[in-house]
XYZ file of C-alpha atoms in Angstrom:
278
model
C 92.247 335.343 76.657
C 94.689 334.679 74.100
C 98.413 336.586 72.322
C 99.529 335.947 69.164
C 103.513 335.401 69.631
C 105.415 335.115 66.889
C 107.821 332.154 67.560
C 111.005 332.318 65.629
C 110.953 329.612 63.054
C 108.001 328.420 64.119
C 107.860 324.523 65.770
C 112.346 325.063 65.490
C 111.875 327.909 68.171
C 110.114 325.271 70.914
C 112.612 323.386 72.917
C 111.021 320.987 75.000
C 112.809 319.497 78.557
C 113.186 315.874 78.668
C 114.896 313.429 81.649
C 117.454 311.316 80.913
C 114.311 308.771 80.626
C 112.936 310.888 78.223
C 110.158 312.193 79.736
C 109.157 315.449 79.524
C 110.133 317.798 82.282
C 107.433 320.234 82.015
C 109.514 322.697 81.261
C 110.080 324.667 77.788
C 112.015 327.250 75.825
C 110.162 329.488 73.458
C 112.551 331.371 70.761
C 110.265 334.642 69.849
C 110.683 337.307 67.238
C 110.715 340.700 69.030
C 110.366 341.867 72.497
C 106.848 342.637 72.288
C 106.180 339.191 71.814
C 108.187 338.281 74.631
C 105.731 341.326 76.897
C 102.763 339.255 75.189
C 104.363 336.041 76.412
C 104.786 336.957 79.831
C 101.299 337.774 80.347
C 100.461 334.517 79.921
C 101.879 334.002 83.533
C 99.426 331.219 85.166
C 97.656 330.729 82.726
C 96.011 327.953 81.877
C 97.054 324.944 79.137
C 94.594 322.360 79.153
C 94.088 321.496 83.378
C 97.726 322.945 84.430
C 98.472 326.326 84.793
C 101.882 328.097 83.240
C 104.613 329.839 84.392
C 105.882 332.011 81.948
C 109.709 333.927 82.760
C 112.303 335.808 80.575
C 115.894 334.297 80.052
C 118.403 335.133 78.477
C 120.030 333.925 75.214
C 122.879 332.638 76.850
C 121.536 331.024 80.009
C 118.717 329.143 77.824
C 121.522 327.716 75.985
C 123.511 326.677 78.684
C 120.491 325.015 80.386
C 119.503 322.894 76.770
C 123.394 322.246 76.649
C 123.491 320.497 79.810
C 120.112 318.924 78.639
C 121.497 317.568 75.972
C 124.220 315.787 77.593
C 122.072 314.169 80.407
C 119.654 312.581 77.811
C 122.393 311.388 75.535
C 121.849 307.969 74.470
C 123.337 304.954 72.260
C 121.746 301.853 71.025
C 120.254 300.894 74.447
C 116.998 300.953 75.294
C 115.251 300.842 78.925
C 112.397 298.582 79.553
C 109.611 299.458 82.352
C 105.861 297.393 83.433
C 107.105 294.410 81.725
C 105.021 290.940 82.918
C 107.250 289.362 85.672
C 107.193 286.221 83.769
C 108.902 287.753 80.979
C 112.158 286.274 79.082
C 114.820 287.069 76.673
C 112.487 285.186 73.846
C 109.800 286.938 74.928
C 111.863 290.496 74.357
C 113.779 289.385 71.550
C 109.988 288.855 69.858
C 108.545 291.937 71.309
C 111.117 293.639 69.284
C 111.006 291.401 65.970
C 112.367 292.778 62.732
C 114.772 294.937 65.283
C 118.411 293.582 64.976
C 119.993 292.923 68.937
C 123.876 292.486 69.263
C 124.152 289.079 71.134
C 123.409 288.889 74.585
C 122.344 292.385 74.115
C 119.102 291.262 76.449
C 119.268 292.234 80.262
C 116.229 291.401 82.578
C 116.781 293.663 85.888
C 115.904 291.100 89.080
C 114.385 292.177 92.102
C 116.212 291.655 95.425
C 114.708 288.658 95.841
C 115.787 287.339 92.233
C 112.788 288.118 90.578
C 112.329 289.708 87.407
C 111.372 293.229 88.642
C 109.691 294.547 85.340
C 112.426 296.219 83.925
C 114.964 295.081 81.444
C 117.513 296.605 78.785
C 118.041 295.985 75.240
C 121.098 296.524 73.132
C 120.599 297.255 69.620
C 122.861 296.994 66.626
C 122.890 300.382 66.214
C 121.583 303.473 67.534
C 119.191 304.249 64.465
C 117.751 300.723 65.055
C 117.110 301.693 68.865
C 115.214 304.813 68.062
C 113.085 302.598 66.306
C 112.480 300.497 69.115
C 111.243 303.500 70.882
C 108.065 303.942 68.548
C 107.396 300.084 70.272
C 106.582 302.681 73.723
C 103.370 301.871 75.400
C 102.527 298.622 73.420
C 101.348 295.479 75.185
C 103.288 292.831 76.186
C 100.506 290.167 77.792
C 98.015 292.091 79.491
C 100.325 295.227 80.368
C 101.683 298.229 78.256
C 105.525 298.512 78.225
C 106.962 301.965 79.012
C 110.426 302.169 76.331
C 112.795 305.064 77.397
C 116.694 305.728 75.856
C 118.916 304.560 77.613
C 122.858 303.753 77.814
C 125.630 301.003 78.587
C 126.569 302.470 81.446
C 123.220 302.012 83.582
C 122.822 298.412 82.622
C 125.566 297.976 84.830
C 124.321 299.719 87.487
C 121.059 298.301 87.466
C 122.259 294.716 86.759
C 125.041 294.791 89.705
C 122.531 296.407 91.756
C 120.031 293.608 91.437
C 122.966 290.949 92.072
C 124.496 292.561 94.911
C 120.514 292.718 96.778
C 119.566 289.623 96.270
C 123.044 287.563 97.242
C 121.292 288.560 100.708
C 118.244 286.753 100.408
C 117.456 283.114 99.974
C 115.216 282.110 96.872
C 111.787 281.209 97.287
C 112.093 282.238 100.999
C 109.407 285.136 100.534
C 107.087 283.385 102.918
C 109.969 282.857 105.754
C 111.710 285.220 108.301
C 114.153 288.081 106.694
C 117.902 287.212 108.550
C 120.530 289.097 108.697
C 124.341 287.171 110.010
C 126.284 289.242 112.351
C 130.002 288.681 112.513
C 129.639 286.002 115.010
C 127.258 284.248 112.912
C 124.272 284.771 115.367
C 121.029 285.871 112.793
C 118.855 288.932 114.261
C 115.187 288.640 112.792
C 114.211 291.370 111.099
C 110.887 290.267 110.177
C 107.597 292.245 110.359
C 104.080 292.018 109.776
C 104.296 293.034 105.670
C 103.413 292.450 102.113
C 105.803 293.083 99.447
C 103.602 294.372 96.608
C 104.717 294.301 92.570
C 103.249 295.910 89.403
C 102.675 298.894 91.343
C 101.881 301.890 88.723
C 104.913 304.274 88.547
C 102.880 307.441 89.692
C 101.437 305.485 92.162
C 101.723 307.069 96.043
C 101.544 305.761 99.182
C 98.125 307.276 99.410
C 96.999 305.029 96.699
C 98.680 302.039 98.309
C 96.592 302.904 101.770
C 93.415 303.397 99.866
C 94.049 299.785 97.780
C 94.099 298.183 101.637
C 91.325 299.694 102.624
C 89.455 298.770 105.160
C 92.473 297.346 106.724
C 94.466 300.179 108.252
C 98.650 299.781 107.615
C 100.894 300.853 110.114
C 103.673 302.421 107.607
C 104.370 302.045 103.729
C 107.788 302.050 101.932
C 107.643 302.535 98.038
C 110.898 301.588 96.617
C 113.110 303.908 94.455
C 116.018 303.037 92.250
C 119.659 304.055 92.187
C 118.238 306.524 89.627
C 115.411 308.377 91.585
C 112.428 306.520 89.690
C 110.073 304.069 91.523
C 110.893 300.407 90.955
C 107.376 299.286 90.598
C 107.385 298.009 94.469
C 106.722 298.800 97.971
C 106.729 297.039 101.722
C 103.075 297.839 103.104
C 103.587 296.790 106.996
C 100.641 295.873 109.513
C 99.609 295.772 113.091
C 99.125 292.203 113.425
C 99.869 288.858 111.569
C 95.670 288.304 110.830
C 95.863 292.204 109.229
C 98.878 290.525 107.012
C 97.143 287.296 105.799
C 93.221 289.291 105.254
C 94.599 292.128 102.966
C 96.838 289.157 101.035
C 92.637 288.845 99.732
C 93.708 292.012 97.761
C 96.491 289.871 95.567
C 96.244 290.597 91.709
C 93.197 293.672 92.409
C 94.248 296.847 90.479
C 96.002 300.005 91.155
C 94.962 302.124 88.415
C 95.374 300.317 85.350
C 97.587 297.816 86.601
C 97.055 294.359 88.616
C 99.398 294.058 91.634
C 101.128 290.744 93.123
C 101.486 290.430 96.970
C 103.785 288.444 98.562
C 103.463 288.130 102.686
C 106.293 288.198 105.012
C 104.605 287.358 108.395
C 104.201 284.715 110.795
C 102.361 284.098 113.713
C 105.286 282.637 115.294
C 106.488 286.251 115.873
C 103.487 287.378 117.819
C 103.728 284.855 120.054
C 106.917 285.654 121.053
């Protein structure tokens, strides 16, 4: 079944929901000619548009406004752009090529670390000037070694949150000590293990669930998984999968570098047979 709606000024009339990562939200305005359009609109209610079904509801002038106002000001940006799925063995040469021809301010290159001090994927990049950082955003979803780099807008302020954020975690760990027990100091200096039978896992796809994690372990059954999420509400490209025993640890580390979706994923264990001894 299909209506004819006349939209007014055509493509002008479709307003489009983005994030403040620029993503699309999934939702839409529609600007129509007459209120019979608007009747033929709504009985489009659920639907279908390609494999999704729609939900189709009247607003009003005024409140559509007000919602693409607020829009607006969320996904703001300036001459920054955000980085995601970049090769953890990625450096500020490496970006500073990526984006050749494209003028950066000087040290206008921030690689996000991990809370181990790791280069967690992500980085920002601060452009000479905002029209040269909506060019790097036509760079989205090119390859960078053997992965595809997600590019989203992005501002001054979050590089600091990001950036502090990665400092701040990892002042707590020791470097290199992936493969030792987690401590924690109490005020009398006394250290309280909080080590378990895990692997930290990187590279993980951002729409990836803790379903898919379970299924990439398969047949070794996890006791609990934590996917990690950023100060911002978006997954970090990691997760702690945690098992019953120390052996359960060490077999599934056989799964290091296999793929999750279209991406490979690094494991790093945190277990020792020390503790089940205990």
């Amino acid at each position: 079944m299909q209506f004819d709606c006349r939209i007014r000024g055509g493509v002008e009339g479709i307003h489009i929901i983005h994030n403040r990562n620029g993503r699309s939200t999934g939702r839409a305005f529609i600007e129509l000619e007459h209120e019979q359009d608007v009747c033929k609109a709504l009985d489009l209610h659920k639907h279908y548009l390609g494999q999704r079904f729609v939900e189709v509801f009247e607003v009003t002038n005024k409140d559509a406004e007000a919602i693409l106002k607020a829009t607006q000001q969320v996904t703001e940006s300036d001459e920054v752009v955000r980085l995601r799925g970049l090769p953890f063995s990625c450096t500020e040469k490496d970006l500073i090529q990526f984006f050749s021809g494209l003028e950066i301010v000087e040290d206008g290159v921030t690689i996000v670390l991990d809370r181990r001090g790791r280069n967690s994927g992500d980085a920002f990049v601060q452009f000479a000037t905002k029209g040269i950082a909506e060019n790097a955003l036509k760079k989205d979803r090119e390859v960078m070694g053997n992965r595809y780099i997600e590019i989203f807008p992005s501002r001054k302020n979050e590089i600091q949150v990001q950036y502090g954020r990665g400092r701040n975690e990892t002042s707590a760990f020791t470097p290199g000590a992936e493969d030792t027990p987690r401590t924690m100091k109490t005020a009398n200096s006394s250290s309280i293990s909080t080590t378990e039978n895990l692997i930290h896992m990187r590279g993980l796809p951002y729409e990836a669930t803790g379903e898919d994690i379970v299924k990439f372990f398969t047949p070794i059954r996890l006791v609990k998984v934590l996917v990690e999420y950023g100060p911002d509400g978006q997954p970090t490209g990691e997760a702690d999968a945690y098992f019953r025993t120390h052996q359960d640890a060490v077999l599934a580390m056989s799964k290091d570098r296999e793929y999750i979706m279209k991406r490979y994923i690094e494991l790093f264990l945190n277990s020792s047979a020390s503790r089940e001894e205990q």
